[in-house]
């Protein structure tokens, strides 16, 4: 009889635990991350080990080349990463509000500097990233139009939208050229340690990039942006 009497209380306890678990999952989905951000590339940062994709924008990839107003190629992906690093350094910490998880499991969020400036708005307005209508619904179209009129950032010359550039890379010949780098987690900047112990990084297009080999056991490593390499104590190769 006593056992029967306590069964309703046991079931109620299980229901309460289940309800609490659901609540925790919901809270996890709407959480925000606040902290000092490390820049991965022009639209991706990292806070406390969590990689964050900035919602609604797309920046040139780290190995992507664009043309300036004189038709000369330059590393627009590296330029975008440097611009984001400088933007965030002006007002710390960064706060990112959760939007969703992308197909790679990354936290996608709306990010803001300590002074309240929207990171996505600022990057598009500076011409360092593009409004990505597929995910933004055109939220940054006005900022993009203003940047294009002023020929700011990548709008100074010719370029491919990053999503088109990535598609072109995927659709290129399935047989990779001999000079294609073997990257780590999609990061293609090589952090090499010279015989004298100097830490030097090489980006695609530099003279010694193709012949540089990375030995991670010796302390060498891959970087996703020049800003990340600089923060870790590596300097750029001279050529």
Coordinates of N, CA and C in Angstrom, one line a residue:
X1 N 0.8 -1.2 0.0 CA 0.0 0.0 0.0 C 0.9 1.3 0.0
X2 N 1.9 1.2 0.8 CA 2.8 2.4 0.9 C 3.5 2.6 -0.4
X3 N 3.9 1.5 -1.1 CA 4.6 1.7 -2.4 C 3.6 2.3 -3.4
X4 N 2.3 1.8 -3.4 CA 1.4 2.4 -4.3 C 1.1 3.9 -4.1
X5 N 1.2 4.2 -2.8 CA 0.9 5.6 -2.4 C 2.0 6.6 -2.9
X6 N 3.2 6.1 -3.0 CA 4.3 7.0 -3.4 C 4.6 7.0 -4.9
X7 N 3.9 6.1 -5.6 CA 4.1 6.1 -7.1 C 3.8 7.4 -7.7
X8 N 2.7 8.1 -7.4 CA 2.4 9.4 -8.0 C 3.4 10.4 -7.8
X9 N 4.0 10.3 -6.6 CA 5.1 11.3 -6.3 C 6.4 11.0 -7.2
X10 N 6.7 9.7 -7.4 CA 7.8 9.4 -8.2 C 7.6 9.8 -9.6
X11 N 6.4 9.6 -10.2 CA 6.1 10.0 -11.5 C 6.2 11.5 -11.7
X12 N 5.7 12.2 -10.6 CA 5.7 13.7 -10.6 C 7.2 14.2 -10.7
X13 N 8.0 13.5 -9.9 CA 9.5 13.8 -9.8 C 10.1 13.7 -11.2
X14 N 9.8 12.5 -11.9 CA 10.3 12.3 -13.2 C 9.9 13.4 -14.2
X15 N 8.6 13.8 -14.1 CA 8.1 14.8 -15.0 C 8.8 16.1 -14.7
X16 N 9.1 16.4 -13.4 CA 9.8 17.7 -13.1 C 11.2 17.7 -13.7
X17 N 11.9 16.5 -13.6 CA 13.2 16.4 -14.1 C 13.2 16.6 -15.6
X18 N 12.2 16.0 -16.3 CA 12.2 16.1 -17.8 C 11.9 17.5 -18.2
X19 N 10.9 18.1 -17.4 CA 10.6 19.5 -17.7 C 11.8 20.4 -17.6
X20 N 12.6 20.2 -16.5 CA 13.8 21.0 -16.2 C 14.8 20.8 -17.3
X21 N 15.0 19.5 -17.8 CA 15.9 19.2 -18.9 C 15.6 20.0 -20.1
X22 N 14.2 20.0 -20.5 CA 13.8 20.7 -21.6 C 14.1 22.2 -21.5
X23 N 13.9 22.7 -20.3 CA 14.2 24.2 -20.1 C 15.7 24.5 -20.2
X24 N 16.5 23.5 -19.8 CA 18.0 23.7 -19.9 C 18.4 23.8 -21.4
X25 N 17.8 22.9 -22.2 CA 18.1 22.8 -23.6 C 17.7 24.2 -24.3
X26 N 16.5 24.7 -23.9 CA 16.1 26.0 -24.5 C 17.0 27.1 -24.0
X27 N 17.4 27.1 -22.8 CA 18.3 28.1 -22.3 C 19.7 28.0 -23.1
X28 N 20.1 26.8 -23.4 CA 21.4 26.6 -24.1 C 21.3 27.2 -25.5
X29 N 20.1 27.2 -26.1 CA 19.9 27.7 -27.5 C 19.9 29.2 -27.6
X30 N 19.6 29.9 -26.4 CA 19.5 31.3 -26.5 C 20.6 32.0 -25.7
X31 N 21.6 31.3 -25.4 CA 22.6 31.9 -24.5 C 23.5 32.9 -25.3
X32 N 24.2 33.7 -24.6 CA 25.1 34.6 -25.3 C 26.5 34.3 -24.8
X33 N 27.5 34.6 -25.6 CA 28.9 34.4 -25.3 C 29.5 35.8 -25.2
X34 N 30.3 36.0 -24.1 CA 31.0 37.3 -24.0 C 32.4 37.1 -23.6
X35 N 33.3 37.8 -24.3 CA 34.7 37.6 -24.0 C 35.6 38.3 -25.0
X36 N 36.9 38.1 -24.8 CA 37.9 38.6 -25.8 C 37.9 37.7 -26.9
X37 N 37.8 38.2 -28.1 CA 37.6 37.3 -29.3 C 39.0 37.2 -30.1
X38 N 39.3 36.0 -30.5 CA 40.4 35.8 -31.5 C 39.8 35.7 -32.9
X39 N 40.4 36.3 -33.8 CA 39.9 36.4 -35.2 C 40.4 35.2 -35.9
X40 N 39.5 34.4 -36.5 CA 39.8 33.3 -37.4 C 39.9 33.7 -38.8
X41 N 38.9 34.4 -39.3 CA 38.9 35.1 -40.6 C 37.9 36.2 -40.5
X42 N 37.5 36.8 -41.7 CA 36.7 38.0 -41.7 C 35.3 37.9 -41.2
X43 N 34.8 36.7 -41.0 CA 33.5 36.5 -40.5 C 33.4 35.4 -39.4
X44 N 34.5 35.0 -38.9 CA 34.5 34.0 -37.9 C 35.5 34.4 -36.7
X45 N 35.0 34.2 -35.5 CA 35.8 34.5 -34.4 C 35.8 33.3 -33.4
X46 N 36.5 33.4 -32.3 CA 36.5 32.4 -31.3 C 36.6 33.1 -29.9
X47 N 35.6 32.7 -29.0 CA 35.6 33.2 -27.7 C 35.6 32.0 -26.7
X48 N 36.6 31.9 -25.9 CA 36.7 30.8 -24.9 C 36.5 29.4 -25.5
X49 N 37.2 29.3 -26.6 CA 37.2 28.0 -27.3 C 36.0 27.7 -28.1
X50 N 35.0 28.5 -28.2 CA 33.9 28.4 -29.0 C 34.0 29.1 -30.3
X51 N 34.0 28.4 -31.4 CA 34.1 29.1 -32.7 C 32.7 29.7 -33.1
X52 N 32.7 30.9 -33.5 CA 31.5 31.7 -33.8 C 31.5 32.2 -35.2
X53 N 30.4 31.9 -35.9 CA 30.2 32.4 -37.3 C 29.3 33.6 -37.2
X54 N 29.8 34.8 -37.6 CA 28.9 36.0 -37.5 C 27.8 35.9 -38.4
X55 N 26.6 36.1 -37.9 CA 25.3 35.8 -38.7 C 25.1 36.9 -39.8
X56 N 24.7 36.4 -41.0 CA 24.2 37.2 -42.0 C 25.2 37.8 -42.9
X57 N 26.5 37.6 -42.7 CA 27.5 38.2 -43.6 C 28.5 37.1 -44.1
X58 N 29.2 37.4 -45.2 CA 30.2 36.5 -45.7 C 31.4 37.3 -46.1
X59 N 32.6 36.9 -45.6 CA 33.8 37.6 -45.9 C 34.7 36.8 -46.8
X60 N 35.6 37.4 -47.6 CA 36.5 36.6 -48.4 C 37.2 35.6 -47.6
X61 N 37.5 34.4 -48.2 CA 38.2 33.3 -47.6 C 39.7 33.7 -47.4
X62 N 40.4 33.1 -46.5 CA 41.8 33.4 -46.2 C 42.7 33.3 -47.4
X63 N 42.4 32.4 -48.3 CA 43.3 32.2 -49.5 C 42.7 32.9 -50.7
X64 N 41.6 33.6 -50.6 CA 41.0 34.2 -51.7 C 41.7 35.5 -52.2
X65 N 41.8 35.6 -53.5 CA 42.5 36.8 -54.1 C 41.4 37.7 -54.8
X66 N 41.6 39.0 -54.7 CA 40.7 39.9 -55.3 C 41.6 40.9 -56.1
X67 N 41.0 41.8 -56.9 CA 41.8 42.7 -57.7 C 41.5 44.2 -57.2
X68 N 42.6 45.0 -57.1 CA 42.4 46.4 -56.7 C 42.0 47.2 -57.9
X69 N 41.9 48.5 -57.7 CA 41.5 49.4 -58.7 C 42.5 49.5 -59.9
X70 N 43.7 48.9 -59.7 CA 44.7 48.9 -60.8 C 44.7 47.5 -61.4
X71 N 43.9 46.6 -61.0 CA 43.9 45.3 -61.6 C 44.9 44.4 -61.0
X72 N 45.5 44.8 -59.9 CA 46.5 44.0 -59.2 C 45.9 43.1 -58.2
X73 N 46.4 41.8 -58.1 CA 45.8 40.9 -57.2 C 46.3 41.2 -55.8
X74 N 45.5 41.0 -54.8 CA 45.9 41.1 -53.4 C 45.1 40.1 -52.6
X75 N 45.5 39.8 -51.4 CA 44.9 38.8 -50.5 C 43.7 39.5 -49.7
X76 N 42.6 39.5 -50.4 CA 41.4 40.2 -49.7 C 40.9 39.5 -48.5
X77 N 41.1 38.1 -48.4 CA 40.7 37.4 -47.2 C 41.6 37.8 -46.0
X78 N 42.9 38.0 -46.2 CA 43.7 38.4 -45.2 C 43.4 39.8 -44.7
X79 N 43.1 40.7 -45.7 CA 42.7 42.1 -45.4 C 41.5 42.1 -44.6
X80 N 40.5 41.3 -44.9 CA 39.3 41.3 -44.1 C 39.5 40.8 -42.7
X81 N 40.3 39.8 -42.5 CA 40.6 39.3 -41.2 C 41.3 40.4 -40.3
X82 N 42.3 41.1 -41.0 CA 43.0 42.2 -40.2 C 42.0 43.3 -39.8
X83 N 41.0 43.6 -40.8 CA 40.1 44.6 -40.5 C 39.2 44.2 -39.3
X84 N 38.8 43.0 -39.3 CA 37.9 42.5 -38.1 C 38.7 42.6 -36.8
X85 N 40.0 42.2 -36.9 CA 40.8 42.2 -35.7 C 40.9 43.6 -35.1
X86 N 41.1 44.6 -36.0 CA 41.2 46.0 -35.6 C 39.9 46.5 -35.1
X87 N 38.8 46.1 -35.7 CA 37.5 46.6 -35.3 C 37.2 46.1 -33.9
X88 N 37.5 44.8 -33.6 CA 37.1 44.3 -32.3 C 38.1 44.8 -31.2
X89 N 39.3 45.2 -31.6 CA 40.3 45.7 -30.6 C 39.9 47.0 -30.1
X90 N 39.1 47.8 -30.8 CA 38.7 49.1 -30.5 C 37.7 49.2 -29.3
X91 N 37.0 48.1 -29.1 CA 36.0 48.2 -28.0 C 35.7 46.7 -27.5
X92 N 36.4 46.3 -26.5 CA 36.2 45.0 -25.9 C 35.5 45.0 -24.6
X93 N 34.9 43.8 -24.2 CA 34.8 42.5 -24.9 C 33.7 42.5 -26.0
X94 N 33.7 41.3 -26.7 CA 32.6 41.1 -27.7 C 31.5 40.3 -27.1
X95 N 30.3 40.6 -27.5 CA 29.1 39.8 -27.1 C 28.4 39.2 -28.3
X96 N 28.2 37.9 -28.3 CA 27.5 37.3 -29.4 C 26.2 36.6 -28.9
X97 N 25.1 36.9 -29.5 CA 23.8 36.3 -29.2 C 23.5 35.1 -30.1
X98 N 23.2 34.0 -29.5 CA 23.0 32.7 -30.3 C 21.8 32.9 -31.3
X99 N 22.1 32.4 -32.5 CA 21.0 32.3 -33.5 C 20.7 30.9 -33.9
X100 N 21.8 30.1 -34.2 CA 21.6 28.7 -34.6 C 22.9 28.0 -34.6
X101 N 22.9 26.7 -34.9 CA 24.2 26.0 -35.2 C 24.2 25.7 -36.7
X102 N 25.3 25.9 -37.3 CA 25.4 25.7 -38.8 C 25.7 24.2 -39.0
X103 N 25.9 23.9 -40.3 CA 26.1 22.5 -40.7 C 27.4 21.9 -40.2
X104 N 28.3 22.8 -39.7 CA 29.5 22.3 -39.2 C 29.5 22.3 -37.7
X105 N 28.4 22.6 -37.1 CA 28.2 22.6 -35.6 C 28.7 23.9 -35.0
X106 N 29.0 24.9 -35.8 CA 29.5 26.2 -35.2 C 28.3 27.0 -34.6
X107 N 28.6 27.8 -33.6 CA 27.7 28.8 -33.0 C 27.6 29.9 -34.1
X108 N 26.4 30.2 -34.5 CA 26.1 31.3 -35.4 C 25.4 32.4 -34.6
X109 N 26.0 33.6 -34.6 CA 25.4 34.6 -33.7 C 25.5 36.0 -34.2
X110 N 24.7 36.8 -33.6 CA 24.7 38.3 -33.8 C 25.7 38.9 -32.8
X111 N 26.8 39.5 -33.3 CA 27.8 39.9 -32.4 C 27.9 41.4 -32.3
X112 N 28.3 41.9 -31.1 CA 28.4 43.3 -30.8 C 29.6 43.7 -30.0
X113 N 30.2 44.8 -30.3 CA 31.3 45.3 -29.5 C 30.8 45.8 -28.1
X114 N 31.7 46.1 -27.2 CA 31.3 46.6 -25.9 C 30.6 47.9 -26.0
X115 N 30.8 48.7 -27.0 CA 30.1 50.0 -27.2 C 28.8 49.8 -27.9
X116 N 28.4 48.6 -28.2 CA 27.1 48.3 -28.8 C 27.1 48.3 -30.3
X117 N 28.2 48.6 -31.0 CA 28.3 48.6 -32.4 C 28.1 47.1 -32.9
X118 N 27.2 46.9 -33.9 CA 27.1 45.6 -34.5 C 28.2 45.3 -35.4
X119 N 28.8 44.1 -35.2 CA 30.0 43.7 -35.9 C 29.7 43.5 -37.4
X120 N 28.6 42.8 -37.7 CA 28.2 42.6 -39.1 C 28.0 43.9 -39.8
X121 N 27.2 44.8 -39.2 CA 27.0 46.1 -39.9 C 28.3 46.8 -40.2
X122 N 29.2 46.8 -39.2 CA 30.5 47.6 -39.4 C 31.3 46.9 -40.5
X123 N 31.4 45.6 -40.6 CA 32.2 44.9 -41.6 C 31.7 45.1 -43.0
X124 N 30.3 45.1 -43.1 CA 29.7 45.3 -44.4 C 29.9 46.7 -44.9
X125 N 29.7 47.7 -43.9 CA 29.8 49.1 -44.3 C 31.2 49.5 -44.6
X126 N 32.2 48.8 -44.1 CA 33.6 49.1 -44.4 C 34.1 48.4 -45.7
X127 N 33.2 47.6 -46.3 CA 33.5 46.9 -47.5 C 34.4 45.7 -47.3
X128 N 34.4 45.2 -46.0 CA 35.3 44.0 -45.7 C 34.6 42.7 -45.6
X129 N 33.2 42.8 -45.8 CA 32.4 41.6 -45.9 C 31.2 41.9 -46.7
X130 N 30.4 40.9 -47.1 CA 29.2 41.2 -47.9 C 28.0 40.7 -47.1
X131 N 26.9 41.5 -47.4 CA 25.6 41.0 -46.9 C 25.3 39.7 -47.6
X132 N 24.8 38.7 -46.8 CA 24.6 37.4 -47.4 C 23.0 37.2 -47.3
X133 N 22.3 37.6 -48.3 CA 20.9 37.6 -48.3 C 20.2 36.2 -47.9
X134 N 20.9 35.2 -48.3 CA 20.4 33.8 -48.0 C 20.2 33.7 -46.5
X135 N 21.0 34.3 -45.7 CA 20.9 34.2 -44.2 C 20.5 35.5 -43.5
X136 N 20.7 36.6 -44.2 CA 20.4 37.9 -43.6 C 19.0 38.5 -43.9
X137 N 18.5 38.0 -45.0 CA 17.2 38.6 -45.5 C 17.4 40.0 -46.1
X138 N 18.7 40.3 -46.4 CA 19.0 41.7 -46.9 C 19.1 42.7 -45.8
X139 N 19.4 42.3 -44.6 CA 19.5 43.2 -43.5 C 20.6 44.2 -43.6
X140 N 21.6 43.9 -44.4 CA 22.8 44.8 -44.5 C 22.9 45.4 -45.9
X141 N 21.8 45.3 -46.7 CA 21.8 45.8 -48.1 C 22.2 47.2 -48.2
X142 N 21.7 48.1 -47.3 CA 21.9 49.5 -47.4 C 23.4 49.8 -47.1
X143 N 24.0 49.1 -46.1 CA 25.4 49.3 -45.8 C 26.3 48.8 -47.0
X144 N 25.9 47.8 -47.6 CA 26.6 47.3 -48.7 C 26.6 48.2 -49.9
X145 N 25.4 48.8 -50.2 CA 25.3 49.7 -51.3 C 26.1 51.0 -51.0
X146 N 26.2 51.4 -49.8 CA 27.0 52.6 -49.5 C 28.5 52.3 -49.6
X147 N 28.9 51.1 -49.2 CA 30.3 50.7 -49.4 C 30.7 50.6 -50.9
X148 N 29.8 50.0 -51.7 CA 30.0 49.9 -53.1 C 30.2 51.3 -53.8
X149 N 29.3 52.2 -53.4 CA 29.4 53.5 -54.0 C 30.7 54.2 -53.6
X150 N 31.2 54.0 -52.4 CA 32.4 54.6 -52.0 C 33.7 53.8 -52.4
X151 N 33.5 52.6 -53.0 CA 34.6 51.7 -53.4 C 35.4 51.4 -52.2
X152 N 34.8 51.1 -51.1 CA 35.5 50.7 -49.9 C 35.8 49.3 -49.9
X153 N 37.0 48.9 -49.3 CA 37.4 47.6 -49.1 C 37.4 46.8 -50.4
X154 N 36.7 45.7 -50.5 CA 36.8 44.8 -51.7 C 36.1 45.5 -52.9
X155 N 35.3 46.5 -52.6 CA 34.6 47.2 -53.7 C 35.5 48.1 -54.5
X156 N 36.8 48.2 -54.1 CA 37.7 49.0 -54.9 C 38.0 48.5 -56.3
X157 N 37.8 47.2 -56.5 CA 38.1 46.5 -57.7 C 37.2 45.3 -58.0
X158 N 37.7 44.3 -58.7 CA 37.0 43.1 -59.0 C 37.1 42.1 -58.0
X159 N 36.1 41.3 -57.7 CA 36.1 40.2 -56.8 C 34.9 39.3 -57.0
X160 N 35.1 38.1 -56.5 CA 34.0 37.1 -56.5 C 33.3 37.1 -55.1
X161 N 32.0 37.1 -55.1 CA 31.4 36.9 -53.7 C 31.9 35.7 -53.1
X162 N 32.2 35.7 -51.8 CA 32.8 34.5 -51.2 C 32.1 33.2 -51.4
X163 N 30.8 33.2 -51.4 CA 30.0 32.0 -51.6 C 30.2 31.4 -53.0
X164 N 30.4 32.3 -54.0 CA 30.7 31.9 -55.4 C 32.1 31.4 -55.5
X165 N 33.0 32.0 -54.8 CA 34.4 31.6 -54.9 C 34.5 30.2 -54.3
X166 N 33.9 29.9 -53.2 CA 33.9 28.6 -52.6 C 33.3 27.5 -53.5
X167 N 32.2 27.9 -54.1 CA 31.6 27.0 -55.1 C 32.5 26.6 -56.2
X168 N 33.2 27.7 -56.7 CA 34.2 27.5 -57.8 C 35.3 26.5 -57.4
X169 N 35.7 26.7 -56.1 CA 36.8 25.8 -55.6 C 36.3 24.3 -55.5
X170 N 35.1 24.2 -55.1 CA 34.5 22.8 -55.0 C 34.3 22.2 -56.3
X171 N 34.0 23.0 -57.3 CA 33.7 22.5 -58.7 C 34.9 22.4 -59.6
X172 N 36.0 22.7 -59.1 CA 37.3 22.7 -59.9 C 37.6 21.2 -60.1
X173 N 38.7 21.0 -60.8 CA 39.1 19.6 -61.2 C 39.3 18.8 -59.9
X174 N 38.8 17.5 -59.9 CA 38.9 16.7 -58.7 C 40.3 16.3 -58.5
X175 N 41.2 16.4 -59.4 CA 42.6 16.0 -59.3 C 43.3 17.3 -58.8
X176 N 43.7 17.3 -57.6 CA 44.4 18.5 -57.1 C 45.8 18.7 -57.7
X177 N 46.2 19.9 -58.0 CA 47.5 20.2 -58.5 C 48.6 19.8 -57.4
X178 N 49.8 19.5 -57.9 CA 50.8 19.1 -56.9 C 51.2 20.2 -55.9
X179 N 50.9 21.5 -56.3 CA 51.2 22.6 -55.4 C 50.1 22.9 -54.4
X180 N 49.0 22.2 -54.5 CA 47.9 22.4 -53.6 C 48.3 22.1 -52.1
X181 N 48.1 23.0 -51.2 CA 48.5 22.8 -49.8 C 47.6 21.8 -49.1
X182 N 48.2 21.0 -48.2 CA 47.4 20.1 -47.4 C 47.2 20.9 -46.1
X183 N 46.0 21.3 -45.9 CA 45.7 22.2 -44.8 C 45.1 21.5 -43.6
X184 N 45.1 22.2 -42.5 CA 44.6 21.7 -41.2 C 43.3 22.4 -40.9
X185 N 42.2 21.6 -40.9 CA 40.9 22.2 -40.6 C 40.5 23.4 -41.4
X186 N 40.9 23.4 -42.7 CA 40.6 24.4 -43.6 C 41.5 25.6 -43.5
X187 N 42.5 25.6 -42.7 CA 43.4 26.8 -42.5 C 44.6 26.6 -43.3
X188 N 45.0 27.6 -44.1 CA 46.1 27.3 -45.1 C 47.3 28.2 -44.9
X189 N 47.4 28.9 -43.8 CA 48.6 29.7 -43.5 C 49.6 28.8 -42.8
X190 N 50.8 28.7 -43.3 CA 51.8 27.8 -42.7 C 52.8 28.5 -41.7
X191 N 52.7 28.1 -40.5 CA 53.6 28.6 -39.4 C 54.9 27.7 -39.3
X192 N 55.9 28.2 -39.9 CA 57.2 27.5 -40.0 C 58.2 28.0 -39.0
X193 N 59.1 27.1 -38.4 CA 60.1 27.5 -37.5 C 61.5 27.3 -38.3
X194 N 62.2 28.4 -38.4 CA 63.5 28.3 -39.2 C 64.5 27.6 -38.4
X195 N 65.7 27.3 -39.0 CA 66.8 26.6 -38.4 C 67.3 27.4 -37.2
X196 N 67.2 28.7 -37.3 CA 67.6 29.6 -36.2 C 66.6 29.8 -35.1
X197 N 65.4 29.1 -35.3 CA 64.4 29.2 -34.2 C 63.4 30.3 -34.4
X198 N 63.5 31.0 -35.6 CA 62.6 32.2 -35.8 C 61.3 31.6 -36.3
X199 N 60.2 32.2 -35.8 CA 58.9 31.8 -36.2 C 58.3 32.6 -37.4
X200 N 58.1 32.0 -38.5 CA 57.8 32.7 -39.7 C 56.5 32.1 -40.4
X201 N 55.6 32.9 -40.8 CA 54.4 32.3 -41.5 C 54.4 32.6 -43.0
X202 N 53.8 31.7 -43.7 CA 53.8 31.9 -45.2 C 52.3 31.7 -45.6
X203 N 51.8 32.6 -46.4 CA 50.5 32.6 -47.0 C 50.5 32.2 -48.4
X204 N 49.4 31.6 -49.0 CA 49.4 31.2 -50.4 C 49.8 32.4 -51.3
X205 N 50.7 32.1 -52.2 CA 51.2 33.1 -53.1 C 52.6 33.6 -52.8
X206 N 53.1 33.4 -51.6 CA 54.4 33.8 -51.2 C 55.4 32.8 -51.9
X207 N 56.7 33.3 -52.0 CA 57.7 32.6 -52.8 C 57.9 31.2 -52.3
X208 N 58.0 31.0 -51.0 CA 58.4 29.7 -50.4 C 57.2 28.9 -49.8
X209 N 56.0 29.4 -50.2 CA 54.8 28.7 -49.6 C 54.8 27.2 -50.0
X210 N 54.9 26.9 -51.3 CA 54.6 25.6 -51.8 C 55.7 24.6 -51.2
X211 N 56.9 25.0 -51.1 CA 58.0 24.1 -50.6 C 58.1 24.0 -49.1
X212 N 57.3 24.8 -48.4 CA 57.3 24.8 -46.9 C 56.5 23.6 -46.4
X213 N 57.1 22.8 -45.6 CA 56.4 21.7 -45.0 C 56.2 21.9 -43.5
X214 N 55.0 21.6 -42.9 CA 54.7 21.8 -41.5 C 54.9 20.5 -40.7
X215 N 55.8 20.6 -39.7 CA 56.0 19.5 -38.8 C 55.5 19.9 -37.4
X216 N 54.2 19.4 -37.2 CA 53.6 19.8 -35.9 C 54.3 19.3 -34.7
X217 N 55.0 18.2 -34.8 CA 55.7 17.6 -33.7 C 56.9 18.6 -33.3
X218 N 57.4 19.4 -34.2 CA 58.5 20.3 -33.9 C 57.9 21.7 -33.5
X219 N 56.6 21.8 -33.3 CA 56.0 23.0 -32.8 C 55.5 23.9 -33.9
X220 N 55.6 23.5 -35.2 CA 55.1 24.2 -36.3 C 53.6 24.0 -36.4
X221 N 52.9 24.9 -37.0 CA 51.4 24.8 -37.0 C 50.8 25.6 -38.2
X222 N 49.5 25.4 -38.3 CA 48.7 26.0 -39.3 C 47.9 27.2 -38.7
X223 N 47.6 28.2 -39.4 CA 46.8 29.3 -39.0 C 45.7 29.6 -40.0
X224 N 44.6 30.2 -39.4 CA 43.5 30.5 -40.3 C 43.5 31.9 -40.8
X225 N 44.3 32.8 -40.1 CA 44.4 34.2 -40.6 C 45.7 34.7 -40.2
X226 N 46.1 35.8 -40.8 CA 47.4 36.4 -40.5 C 47.3 37.0 -39.1
X227 N 46.2 37.5 -38.7 CA 46.0 38.1 -37.4 C 46.2 37.0 -36.3
X228 N 45.7 35.8 -36.6 CA 45.9 34.7 -35.6 C 47.4 34.4 -35.5
X229 N 48.1 34.3 -36.7 CA 49.5 34.0 -36.6 C 50.3 35.1 -35.9
X230 N 50.0 36.3 -36.1 CA 50.7 37.4 -35.5 C 50.5 37.4 -34.0
X231 N 49.3 37.1 -33.5 CA 49.0 37.0 -32.1 C 49.7 35.9 -31.4
X232 N 50.0 34.8 -32.2 CA 50.7 33.7 -31.6 C 52.3 33.9 -31.6
X233 N 52.7 35.0 -32.2 CA 54.2 35.2 -32.2 C 54.9 35.0 -33.5
X234 N 54.2 34.7 -34.6 CA 54.8 34.4 -35.8 C 54.9 35.7 -36.6
X235 N 55.9 35.9 -37.4 CA 56.0 37.1 -38.3 C 55.8 36.7 -39.7
X236 N 55.4 37.6 -40.6 CA 55.3 37.2 -42.1 C 56.6 37.0 -42.7
X237 N 56.6 36.1 -43.7 CA 57.9 35.9 -44.5 C 58.0 37.2 -45.3
X238 N 59.3 37.4 -45.7 CA 59.6 38.7 -46.4 C 59.1 38.6 -47.9
X239 N 59.1 37.4 -48.4 CA 58.6 37.2 -49.8 C 57.7 36.0 -49.9

